[in-house]
C-alpha cells in the first residue's frame, strides 16, 4: 500500500495539460487571479526577434473560415501566453 501511495504522490499533477483537442471553455485560473504584464518574447539561439501567433486573434476565423493569423513579439510574463498589444490593453481594463 505504501508503494501505491508513493507512486501516486510522485506522479500526481494538480493541472492537467492537454496537448490537443478543443480549447477549454472555462477561463484560466490565472486570468481570474492575476494581472497580465506584457514582455518581449526572449531571443533563442536561432532567432534574435522571435514571434508567435496571438492566442486570441488566431482563435478567430476570417470570412472563408480560416484562422486569422497575427504574429506578435509580446507575451504575458506570468502565463506565457502570446498576445498582441491591443489585447493586453483590453485585458488590463477587464481585470
mmCIF file of C-alpha atoms in Angstrom:
data_model
loop_
_atom_site.group_PDB
_atom_site.id
_atom_site.type_symbol
_atom_site.label_atom_id
_atom_site.label_comp_id
_atom_site.label_asym_id
_atom_site.label_seq_id
_atom_site.Cartn_x
_atom_site.Cartn_y
_atom_site.Cartn_z
ATOM 1 C CA UNK A 1 0.000 0.000 0.000
ATOM 2 C CA UNK A 2 2.887 2.372 0.733
ATOM 3 C CA UNK A 3 4.246 1.750 -2.761
ATOM 4 C CA UNK A 4 0.918 2.750 -4.317
ATOM 5 C CA UNK A 5 0.734 5.932 -2.238
ATOM 6 C CA UNK A 6 4.335 6.768 -3.131
ATOM 7 C CA UNK A 7 3.669 6.303 -6.866
ATOM 8 C CA UNK A 8 0.542 8.442 -6.688
ATOM 9 C CA UNK A 9 2.396 11.180 -4.794
ATOM 10 C CA UNK A 10 5.281 11.200 -7.302
ATOM 11 C CA UNK A 11 3.105 11.192 -10.425
ATOM 12 C CA UNK A 12 0.221 13.396 -9.319
ATOM 13 C CA UNK A 13 -0.195 16.710 -11.150
ATOM 14 C CA UNK A 14 -2.543 19.445 -9.979
ATOM 15 C CA UNK A 15 -3.076 20.726 -13.505
ATOM 16 C CA UNK A 16 -3.877 18.540 -16.470
ATOM 17 C CA UNK A 17 -2.184 19.776 -19.617
ATOM 18 C CA UNK A 18 -3.869 18.527 -22.749
ATOM 19 C CA UNK A 19 -1.747 18.785 -25.870
ATOM 20 C CA UNK A 20 -4.524 18.522 -28.417
ATOM 21 C CA UNK A 21 -8.257 18.820 -28.792
ATOM 22 C CA UNK A 22 -10.782 21.554 -28.330
ATOM 23 C CA UNK A 23 -9.725 24.558 -26.219
ATOM 24 C CA UNK A 24 -11.208 24.718 -22.742
ATOM 25 C CA UNK A 25 -14.448 26.641 -22.413
ATOM 26 C CA UNK A 26 -13.719 27.534 -18.789
ATOM 27 C CA UNK A 27 -11.496 30.550 -18.107
ATOM 28 C CA UNK A 28 -7.943 30.047 -16.960
ATOM 29 C CA UNK A 29 -7.449 30.438 -13.187
ATOM 30 C CA UNK A 30 -4.543 32.814 -13.894
ATOM 31 C CA UNK A 31 -6.905 35.005 -15.888
ATOM 32 C CA UNK A 32 -9.106 35.387 -12.821
ATOM 33 C CA UNK A 33 -6.468 35.821 -10.130
ATOM 34 C CA UNK A 34 -3.531 37.717 -11.613
ATOM 35 C CA UNK A 35 -2.649 40.697 -13.763
ATOM 36 C CA UNK A 36 -1.144 40.322 -17.209
ATOM 37 C CA UNK A 37 2.140 42.094 -17.847
ATOM 38 C CA UNK A 38 3.469 42.213 -21.415
ATOM 39 C CA UNK A 39 7.085 41.361 -22.052
ATOM 40 C CA UNK A 40 9.091 40.756 -25.219
ATOM 41 C CA UNK A 41 9.463 37.088 -26.134
ATOM 42 C CA UNK A 42 13.085 36.239 -25.267
ATOM 43 C CA UNK A 43 15.588 35.567 -28.042
ATOM 44 C CA UNK A 44 16.627 32.000 -28.773
ATOM 45 C CA UNK A 45 19.770 30.584 -30.315
ATOM 46 C CA UNK A 46 18.174 30.658 -33.759
ATOM 47 C CA UNK A 47 16.116 33.876 -33.668
ATOM 48 C CA UNK A 48 17.007 37.271 -32.264
ATOM 49 C CA UNK A 49 13.450 38.638 -32.617
ATOM 50 C CA UNK A 50 11.132 35.623 -32.248
ATOM 51 C CA UNK A 51 7.401 35.940 -32.853
ATOM 52 C CA UNK A 52 4.401 33.777 -32.047
ATOM 53 C CA UNK A 53 0.767 33.787 -33.054
ATOM 54 C CA UNK A 54 -1.520 35.902 -30.889
ATOM 55 C CA UNK A 55 -3.609 33.409 -28.901
ATOM 56 C CA UNK A 56 -6.888 35.314 -29.225
ATOM 57 C CA UNK A 57 -6.510 36.673 -32.760
ATOM 58 C CA UNK A 58 -5.635 33.234 -34.142
ATOM 59 C CA UNK A 59 -8.747 31.762 -32.465
ATOM 60 C CA UNK A 60 -10.922 33.997 -34.673
ATOM 61 C CA UNK A 61 -11.932 32.964 -38.192
ATOM 62 C CA UNK A 62 -11.936 35.071 -41.336
ATOM 63 C CA UNK A 63 -14.735 35.190 -43.933
ATOM 64 C CA UNK A 64 -13.503 31.936 -45.514
ATOM 65 C CA UNK A 65 -13.442 30.093 -42.179
ATOM 66 C CA UNK A 66 -9.658 30.032 -41.920
ATOM 67 C CA UNK A 67 -7.857 31.112 -38.731
ATOM 68 C CA UNK A 68 -6.839 34.768 -38.698
ATOM 69 C CA UNK A 69 -3.087 34.687 -38.154
ATOM 70 C CA UNK A 70 -1.480 37.626 -36.374
ATOM 71 C CA UNK A 71 2.134 37.487 -35.233
ATOM 72 C CA UNK A 72 3.274 39.227 -32.051
ATOM 73 C CA UNK A 73 6.558 39.722 -30.208
ATOM 74 C CA UNK A 74 4.896 40.027 -26.802
ATOM 75 C CA UNK A 75 3.768 37.505 -24.208
ATOM 76 C CA UNK A 76 2.419 37.587 -20.657
ATOM 77 C CA UNK A 77 5.238 37.118 -18.152
ATOM 78 C CA UNK A 78 3.041 35.083 -15.795
ATOM 79 C CA UNK A 79 1.142 32.681 -18.031
ATOM 80 C CA UNK A 80 3.461 32.711 -21.113
ATOM 81 C CA UNK A 81 0.528 33.351 -23.490
ATOM 82 C CA UNK A 82 1.337 35.377 -26.598
ATOM 83 C CA UNK A 83 -0.966 38.347 -27.159
ATOM 84 C CA UNK A 84 -0.797 41.380 -29.427
ATOM 85 C CA UNK A 85 -0.510 44.785 -27.747
ATOM 86 C CA UNK A 86 -4.158 45.899 -28.185
ATOM 87 C CA UNK A 87 -5.342 42.752 -26.392
ATOM 88 C CA UNK A 88 -3.027 43.321 -23.425
ATOM 89 C CA UNK A 89 -4.642 46.729 -23.045
ATOM 90 C CA UNK A 90 -8.149 45.209 -23.131
ATOM 91 C CA UNK A 91 -7.190 42.564 -20.556
ATOM 92 C CA UNK A 92 -5.755 45.154 -18.184
ATOM 93 C CA UNK A 93 -9.078 47.018 -18.185
ATOM 94 C CA UNK A 94 -11.075 43.810 -17.573
ATOM 95 C CA UNK A 95 -9.032 42.710 -14.535
#
